[in-house]
CSV table of C-alpha atoms and ligand atoms in Angstrom, one decimal:
chain,number,residue,atom,x,y,z
J,1,MET,CA,0.0,0.0,0.0
J,2,PHE,CA,1.2,3.5,-0.8
J,3,ASP,CA,1.2,6.3,1.7
J,4,SER,CA,0.4,9.9,1.0
J,5,TYR,CA,3.9,10.6,-0.2
J,6,ALA,CA,3.9,7.6,-2.7
J,7,ARG,CA,6.2,5.4,-0.5
J,8,ASN,CA,5.3,1.7,-0.8
J,9,ILE,CA,4.8,0.5,2.7
J,10,ASP,CA,5.4,-3.3,2.7
J,11,TYR,CA,7.4,-3.8,5.9
J,12,LEU,CA,6.1,-4.2,9.5
J,13,ARG,CA,8.4,-4.2,12.5
J,14,VAL,CA,6.9,-5.9,15.5
J,15,SER,CA,8.2,-5.3,19.0
J,16,VAL,CA,7.3,-8.6,20.8
J,17,THR,CA,8.5,-7.5,24.2
J,18,ASN,CA,9.8,-4.5,26.2
J,19,ARG,CA,12.0,-6.8,28.3
J,20,CYS,CA,15.7,-7.5,27.6
J,21,ASN,CA,18.5,-9.6,29.1
J,22,LEU,CA,21.0,-6.7,28.6
J,23,ARG,CA,21.1,-3.1,29.8
J,24,CYS,CA,22.8,-1.2,27.0
J,25,LYS,CA,23.7,2.2,28.5
J,26,TYR,CA,22.1,4.1,25.6
J,27,CYS,CA,18.9,2.1,25.7
J,28,MET,CA,17.7,0.8,29.0
J,29,PRO,CA,18.1,1.9,32.6
J,30,GLU,CA,20.2,-0.4,34.8
J,31,GLU,CA,17.3,-1.1,37.2
J,32,GLY,CA,15.2,-2.5,34.3
J,33,ILE,CA,11.9,-1.3,33.1
J,34,GLU,CA,8.3,-1.3,34.1
J,35,ASP,CA,6.6,-4.6,33.5
J,36,LEU,CA,3.8,-4.1,31.0
J,37,GLY,CA,1.9,-7.0,32.6
J,38,HIS,CA,0.5,-10.0,30.8
J,39,ASP,CA,-2.8,-8.4,30.0
J,40,ASN,CA,-1.3,-5.4,28.4
J,41,ILE,CA,0.9,-7.0,25.9
J,42,LEU,CA,-0.2,-8.7,22.7
J,43,SER,CA,-0.4,-12.4,22.9
J,44,LEU,CA,1.5,-14.4,20.3
J,45,GLU,CA,-1.8,-15.4,18.8
J,46,GLU,CA,-2.9,-11.8,18.6
J,47,ILE,CA,0.4,-10.8,16.9
J,48,ALA,CA,0.0,-13.6,14.3
J,49,HIS,CA,-3.6,-12.5,13.7
J,50,LEU,CA,-2.6,-8.8,13.2
J,51,VAL,CA,0.2,-9.8,10.8
J,52,ARG,CA,-2.3,-11.8,8.8
J,53,VAL,CA,-4.5,-8.7,8.6
J,54,ALA,CA,-1.5,-6.5,7.7
J,55,ALA,CA,-0.6,-8.9,4.9
J,56,ARG,CA,-4.0,-8.2,3.4
J,57,ILE,CA,-3.1,-4.6,2.8
J,58,GLY,CA,0.3,-5.2,1.4
J,59,ILE,CA,2.8,-6.0,4.2
J,60,GLN,CA,5.2,-8.6,2.8
J,61,LYS,CA,8.2,-8.4,5.2
J,62,VAL,CA,8.2,-8.7,9.0
J,63,ARG,CA,10.9,-8.0,11.5
J,64,LEU,CA,10.6,-9.1,15.1
J,65,THR,CA,12.4,-6.9,17.6
J,66,GLY,CA,12.0,-5.5,21.1
J,67,GLY,CA,13.4,-5.3,23.8
J,68,GLU,CA,15.1,-8.6,23.1
J,69,PRO,CA,12.8,-10.7,20.9
J,70,LEU,CA,14.4,-14.0,21.9
J,71,VAL,CA,13.5,-13.6,25.6
J,72,ARG,CA,9.8,-13.8,24.6
J,73,ARG,CA,8.6,-17.3,25.4
J,74,ASN,CA,7.5,-19.4,22.4
J,75,ILE,CA,8.9,-16.9,19.8
J,76,THR,CA,9.7,-19.9,17.5
J,77,LYS,CA,6.0,-20.8,17.4
J,78,LEU,CA,5.2,-17.2,16.4
J,79,ILE,CA,7.8,-17.3,13.6
J,80,ALA,CA,6.3,-20.6,12.4
J,81,ASP,CA,2.8,-19.1,12.5
J,82,ILE,CA,3.9,-15.9,10.5
J,83,ALA,CA,5.7,-18.1,8.0
J,84,GLN,CA,2.3,-19.8,7.2
J,85,ILE,CA,0.8,-16.4,6.1
J,86,PRO,CA,0.9,-16.7,2.3
J,87,LYS,CA,1.9,-13.1,1.4
J,88,ILE,CA,4.7,-12.8,3.9
J,89,ASN,CA,7.9,-13.6,2.2
J,90,ASP,CA,10.6,-12.4,4.6
J,91,ILE,CA,10.8,-12.9,8.4
J,92,ALA,CA,13.8,-11.4,10.2
J,93,ILE,CA,14.8,-10.5,13.7
J,94,THR,CA,17.0,-7.9,15.3
J,95,THR,CA,18.8,-9.4,18.4
J,96,ASN,CA,21.6,-8.7,20.8
J,97,GLY,CA,22.8,-12.2,20.0
J,98,MET,CA,23.0,-13.5,23.6
J,99,LEU,CA,20.5,-16.3,23.1
J,100,PHE,CA,20.6,-16.8,19.4
J,101,ALA,CA,23.3,-19.5,19.0
J,102,ASP,CA,21.4,-22.2,20.8
J,103,MET,CA,18.0,-21.3,19.2
J,104,ALA,CA,19.3,-20.8,15.7
J,105,GLU,CA,18.4,-24.1,14.2
J,106,GLU,CA,14.9,-24.2,15.5
J,107,LEU,CA,14.4,-20.5,14.5
J,108,LYS,CA,15.6,-21.3,10.9
J,109,ALA,CA,13.4,-24.4,10.7
J,110,ALA,CA,10.4,-22.3,11.8
J,111,GLY,CA,10.9,-19.9,8.9
J,112,LEU,CA,13.3,-17.2,10.1
J,113,THR,CA,15.1,-15.9,7.0
J,114,ARG,CA,17.5,-13.3,8.3
J,115,VAL,CA,19.0,-11.9,11.4
J,116,ASN,CA,20.6,-8.6,12.4
J,117,PHE,CA,22.9,-8.5,15.4
J,118,SER,CA,23.6,-5.5,17.5
J,119,LEU,CA,27.2,-5.3,18.5
J,120,ASP,CA,28.9,-2.1,19.6
J,121,SER,CA,32.4,-3.4,20.7
J,122,LEU,CA,34.8,-6.2,19.7
J,123,ASP,CA,36.5,-5.8,23.1
J,124,GLU,CA,35.2,-8.1,25.9
J,125,ASP,CA,35.6,-5.5,28.7
J,126,LYS,CA,34.1,-2.6,26.7
J,127,PHE,CA,31.3,-4.8,25.5
J,128,LYS,CA,30.5,-5.6,29.1
J,129,TYR,CA,30.7,-2.0,30.0
J,130,ILE,CA,28.3,-0.9,27.3
J,131,THR,CA,25.8,-3.7,27.8
J,132,SER,CA,26.2,-3.9,31.6
J,133,ARG,CA,25.8,-7.7,31.5
J,134,GLY,CA,26.6,-9.0,28.1
J,135,ASN,CA,29.1,-11.7,27.1
J,136,LEU,CA,30.9,-11.0,23.8
J,137,SER,CA,31.8,-14.6,23.2
J,138,GLU,CA,28.1,-15.6,23.2
J,139,VAL,CA,27.4,-13.0,20.5
J,140,VAL,CA,30.4,-14.1,18.4
J,141,ARG,CA,29.1,-17.7,18.8
J,142,SER,CA,25.7,-16.6,17.5
J,143,ILE,CA,27.1,-14.7,14.5
J,144,SER,CA,29.2,-17.8,13.6
J,145,LYS,CA,26.1,-20.0,13.9
J,146,ALA,CA,24.2,-17.7,11.6
J,147,LEU,CA,27.0,-17.8,9.1
J,148,GLU,CA,27.2,-21.6,9.4
J,149,LEU,CA,23.4,-21.9,8.7
J,150,GLY,CA,23.7,-19.5,5.7
J,151,MET,CA,21.2,-17.0,7.1
J,152,VAL,CA,22.5,-14.3,4.7
J,153,PRO,CA,22.8,-11.4,4.5
J,154,ILE,CA,24.0,-11.0,8.2
J,155,LYS,CA,23.9,-7.4,9.3
J,156,ILE,CA,25.7,-6.0,12.3
J,157,ASN,CA,24.3,-2.8,13.9
J,158,THR,CA,26.9,-0.7,15.6
J,159,VAL,CA,25.9,2.5,17.4
J,160,VAL,CA,29.0,4.7,17.4
J,161,MET,CA,29.6,6.9,20.5
J,162,LYS,CA,32.5,9.3,20.9
J,163,GLY,CA,34.9,8.3,23.6
J,164,ILE,CA,33.2,5.0,24.0
J,165,ASN,CA,33.7,2.9,20.9
J,166,ASP,CA,34.7,5.3,18.1
J,167,ASP,CA,38.2,4.0,18.4
J,168,GLU,CA,36.9,0.6,17.0
J,169,ILE,CA,35.4,1.9,13.8
J,170,LEU,CA,38.3,0.5,11.7
J,171,ASP,CA,38.2,-2.8,13.6
J,172,PHE,CA,34.6,-3.3,12.5
J,173,VAL,CA,35.5,-2.4,8.9
J,174,GLU,CA,38.3,-5.0,9.0
J,175,LEU,CA,35.7,-7.5,10.2
J,176,ALA,CA,33.6,-6.7,7.1
J,177,GLN,CA,36.6,-7.1,5.0
J,178,LYS,CA,37.5,-10.5,6.2
J,179,MET,CA,34.0,-12.0,6.6
J,180,PRO,CA,30.7,-11.8,4.7
J,181,LEU,CA,29.2,-9.4,7.3
J,182,HIS,CA,27.4,-6.2,6.6
J,183,ILE,CA,28.3,-3.6,9.3
J,184,ARG,CA,26.0,-0.7,9.6
J,185,PHE,CA,27.3,2.2,11.6
J,186,ILE,CA,24.4,3.9,13.4
J,187,GLU,CA,24.4,7.5,14.6
J,188,PHE,CA,23.6,7.8,18.3
J,189,MET,CA,20.0,9.1,18.7
J,190,PRO,CA,18.3,11.0,21.5
J,191,VAL,CA,15.4,8.6,21.8
J,192,GLY,CA,13.3,9.0,25.0
J,193,ASP,CA,15.0,10.5,28.1
J,194,ILE,CA,17.9,8.1,28.4
J,195,PRO,CA,20.5,10.2,30.4
J,196,PHE,CA,23.4,8.5,28.7
J,197,TYR,CA,22.7,10.5,25.5
J,198,LYS,CA,24.9,13.6,25.1
J,199,ALA,CA,25.2,15.6,21.9
J,200,ASP,CA,29.0,15.5,22.2
J,201,ARG,CA,28.9,11.7,22.1
J,202,VAL,CA,27.4,11.7,18.6
J,203,VAL,CA,29.8,10.9,15.8
J,204,THR,CA,28.1,11.9,12.5
J,205,VAL,CA,28.1,9.4,9.6
J,206,SER,CA,30.1,11.7,7.5
J,207,GLU,CA,32.8,11.7,10.2
J,208,ILE,CA,32.7,7.9,10.5
J,209,ARG,CA,33.0,7.6,6.7
J,210,GLU,CA,35.9,10.1,6.5
J,211,ARG,CA,37.8,8.0,9.1
J,212,ILE,CA,37.2,4.8,7.2
J,213,GLU,CA,38.2,6.3,3.8
J,214,GLN,CA,41.6,7.3,5.2
J,215,LYS,CA,42.4,3.6,5.1
J,216,TYR,CA,39.8,1.8,2.9
J,217,GLU,CA,38.3,2.4,-0.5
J,218,LEU,CA,34.5,2.3,-0.4
J,219,TYR,CA,32.5,1.8,-3.6
J,220,LYS,CA,29.0,1.0,-4.6
J,221,GLY,CA,29.1,-2.6,-5.7
J,222,ALA,CA,26.8,-5.5,-6.5
J,223,ASN,CA,27.5,-7.2,-3.2
J,224,VAL,CA,25.9,-4.3,-1.3
J,225,GLN,CA,23.0,-5.4,0.8
J,226,GLY,CA,20.3,-2.8,1.0
J,227,ASN,CA,16.7,-2.0,1.1
J,228,GLY,CA,16.7,-0.3,4.5
J,229,PRO,CA,17.8,3.1,5.8
J,230,ALA,CA,21.5,2.3,5.4
J,231,LYS,CA,23.6,3.8,2.6
J,232,SER,CA,25.9,0.8,1.9
J,233,TYR,CA,29.3,0.4,0.2
J,234,GLN,CA,31.6,-2.4,-0.6
J,235,ILE,CA,35.2,-2.3,0.6
J,236,ARG,CA,37.9,-2.8,-2.0
J,237,GLY,CA,39.0,-6.5,-1.6
J,238,GLY,CA,36.5,-7.2,1.1
J,239,MET,CA,33.8,-9.9,1.6
J,240,GLY,CA,31.2,-7.8,3.4
J,241,SER,CA,30.1,-4.2,3.3
J,242,VAL,CA,29.7,-1.2,5.4
J,243,GLY,CA,26.6,1.0,5.7
J,244,PHE,CA,25.7,4.2,7.4
J,245,ILE,CA,22.5,5.0,9.2
J,246,SER,CA,22.1,8.6,9.9
J,247,ALA,CA,18.7,9.3,11.4
J,248,MET,CA,19.9,12.7,12.6
J,249,SER,CA,22.4,14.3,10.3
J,250,ASP,CA,20.9,13.0,7.0
J,251,HIS,CA,17.5,11.5,7.6
J,252,PHE,CA,16.4,8.7,5.3
J,253,CYS,CA,12.6,9.3,5.5
J,254,GLY,CA,12.2,9.6,1.8
J,255,GLU,CA,12.9,5.9,1.4
J,256,CYS,CA,11.1,4.7,4.5
J,257,ASN,CA,9.0,1.6,3.7
J,258,ARG,CA,7.8,0.6,7.2
J,259,ILE,CA,5.4,0.9,10.0
J,260,ARG,CA,5.8,-0.4,13.5
J,261,MET,CA,3.7,-2.3,16.1
J,262,THR,CA,4.6,-2.1,19.8
J,263,ALA,CA,4.4,-4.9,22.3
J,264,ASP,CA,1.4,-3.3,23.9
J,265,GLY,CA,-0.5,-3.2,20.6
J,266,LYS,CA,0.0,0.3,19.2
J,267,LEU,CA,0.7,1.0,15.5
J,268,ARG,CA,3.3,3.7,14.9
J,269,SER,CA,3.9,5.0,11.4
J,270,CYS,CA,7.1,6.7,12.4
J,271,LEU,CA,9.9,5.6,14.8
J,272,PHE,CA,10.1,9.1,16.1
J,273,GLY,CA,6.5,10.2,15.8
J,274,LYS,CA,3.9,10.5,18.5
J,275,GLN,CA,0.8,9.3,16.7
J,276,GLU,CA,-0.3,5.8,17.6
J,277,PHE,CA,-3.3,3.6,16.6
J,278,ASN,CA,-4.5,1.2,19.2
J,279,VAL,CA,-5.0,-2.3,17.7
J,280,LYS,CA,-4.9,-4.0,21.1
J,281,LEU,CA,-8.0,-2.1,22.0
J,282,ALA,CA,-9.6,-3.0,18.7
J,283,LEU,CA,-9.0,-6.7,19.4
J,284,GLN,CA,-10.4,-6.3,22.9
J,285,ASN,CA,-13.5,-4.8,21.4
J,286,HIS,CA,-13.8,-7.7,19.0
J,287,ALA,CA,-13.3,-5.5,16.0
J,288,SER,CA,-13.6,-7.2,12.6
J,289,ASP,CA,-10.6,-7.8,10.4
J,290,GLU,CA,-12.0,-5.1,8.1
J,291,ILE,CA,-11.9,-2.6,10.9
J,292,ILE,CA,-8.4,-3.6,12.0
J,293,ALA,CA,-7.2,-3.5,8.3
J,294,GLU,CA,-8.6,0.1,8.2
J,295,LEU,CA,-6.5,1.0,11.3
J,296,PHE,CA,-3.4,-0.3,9.5
J,297,SER,CA,-4.4,1.6,6.3
J,298,LYS,CA,-5.0,4.8,8.4
J,299,ALA,CA,-1.5,4.5,10.0
J,300,ILE,CA,0.0,4.2,6.6
J,301,ARG,CA,-2.0,7.0,5.0
J,302,GLU,CA,-1.1,9.3,7.9
J,303,LYS,CA,2.6,8.5,7.9
J,304,PRO,CA,4.4,11.8,8.1
J,305,ASN,CA,6.7,12.7,5.3
J,306,ARG,CA,9.7,12.9,7.6
J,307,HIS,CA,10.6,13.0,11.3
J,308,HIS,CA,11.3,16.2,13.1
J,309,MET,CA,13.7,14.9,15.8
J,310,ASN,CA,16.3,17.5,15.0
J,311,GLU,CA,13.7,20.1,16.0
J,312,GLY,CA,13.2,18.5,19.4
J,313,TRP,CA,10.6,15.7,18.9
J,314,GLY,CA,13.0,13.0,20.1
J,315,ALA,CA,13.6,14.5,23.5
J,316,ASP,CA,10.0,14.6,24.6
J,317,ASN,CA,9.0,11.4,23.0
J,318,LYS,CA,7.3,9.3,25.7
J,319,ARG,CA,8.6,6.0,24.4
J,320,LYS,CA,12.1,4.8,24.5
J,321,MET,CA,13.8,2.7,21.8
J,322,TYR,CA,13.2,-0.6,23.6
J,323,GLN,CA,9.5,0.3,23.7
J,324,ILE,CA,9.3,0.8,20.0
J,325,GLY,CA,11.8,-1.7,18.7
J,326,GLY,CA,14.5,0.5,17.0
A,401,SAM,N1,17.5,-6.1,21.6
A,401,SAM,C1,17.6,-6.1,20.2
A,401,SAM,C2,19.0,-5.6,19.8
A,401,SAM,O1,19.6,-4.9,20.6
A,401,SAM,O2,19.3,-5.8,18.6
A,401,SAM,C3,16.5,-5.4,19.4
A,401,SAM,C4,16.0,-4.1,20.0
A,401,SAM,S1,17.1,-2.7,20.0
A,401,SAM,C5,16.1,-1.4,20.7
A,401,SAM,C6,17.2,-2.3,18.3
A,401,SAM,C7,18.3,-1.4,17.9
A,401,SAM,O3,18.2,-0.1,18.4
A,401,SAM,C8,19.7,-1.9,18.3
A,401,SAM,O4,20.6,-2.1,17.2
A,401,SAM,C9,20.2,-0.7,19.2
A,401,SAM,O5,21.6,-0.6,19.0
A,401,SAM,C10,19.4,0.4,18.6
A,401,SAM,N2,19.4,1.5,19.6
A,401,SAM,C11,18.8,1.5,20.8
A,401,SAM,N3,19.0,2.8,21.4
A,401,SAM,C12,19.6,3.6,20.4
A,401,SAM,C13,20.0,4.9,20.4
A,401,SAM,N4,19.8,5.7,21.4
A,401,SAM,N5,20.6,5.4,19.3
A,401,SAM,C14,20.8,4.6,18.2
A,401,SAM,N6,20.5,3.3,18.2
A,401,SAM,C15,19.9,2.8,19.3
A,402,SF4,FE1,18.4,-4.7,25.1
A,402,SF4,FE2,18.7,-4.2,22.5
A,402,SF4,FE3,18.2,-2.2,24.2
A,402,SF4,FE4,20.5,-3.4,24.3
A,402,SF4,S1,19.7,-2.2,22.5
A,402,SF4,S2,19.2,-2.9,26.0
A,402,SF4,S3,20.0,-5.4,23.7
A,402,SF4,S4,16.8,-3.8,23.7
């Protein structure tokens, strides 16, 4: 379905939980988060039902995110149910990689096609510092497992923060040179009221790119894996690619093809927007599939042409990244 700015919206990102087994400093407070409570989150059956309705109005790709999607019990069953929906041809997850290795085979058998890992440091101690409780070797094991199972393309999301991990930019590029991994450097964003965000911790994508090009030659090649917000490039002589996601300094709204659904059942047509459509309430009121489809269509029709986070929308946004799904 096309929105009012002629963008074809065929991609639904579903946050399946707010909970997470990590506490990345830029995302979640150390003490954890308010529990939404069983009655306030969408059940797995409700999620599958809503995806089925969304497929009727043109959604073809689904990504499960969170919080950490793999901490949601019976996630494999949800993937299997979504895989049965005829018009859905791509089911992906975004994960921190802590639990993926041991679940990978069952996830793939259920119908998971692709996986994005979030990884901000290749140094064990720094990784632990950023995530508060993560274990780098588990994430490495998960990435190896995804490679072994051929779940390509494998993308790695790296949020770059000045003075924290910006000294590792070239190490990540080296990884993409040696392995078929697609590293996407993400600009640090002021989402919600996370106190760790500071403007002087932001490294713009043009600065990241400049640092890379002092050592590596980047070019637009056939092996570049795209269709998302990243501007991606191959590295001369490399197996993978590097991409840049700049929500702030160079927004990518013109190519945005997605809407989002939160774990508590709200449709959001923009990551940084405020408008939400309550599909959980519609289900509680026993709304017909036609009415729910109309809510999806309305969310798409009313999708804004671009976000206005640079003008201050981000800071007063009530929801944090883990409540929307990134
Ligand atoms: N737990 C999963 C993970 O970490 O991959 C999925 C959810 S997480 C909220 C999705 C993505 O949002 C991650 O890649 C994370 O790095 C990114 N993210 C969270 N807070 C961010 C921020 N303030 N700025 C930029 N990216 C952020
Ligand atoms: Fe958890 Fe992902 Fe947020 Fe890190 S970025 S705290 S892994 S939801």
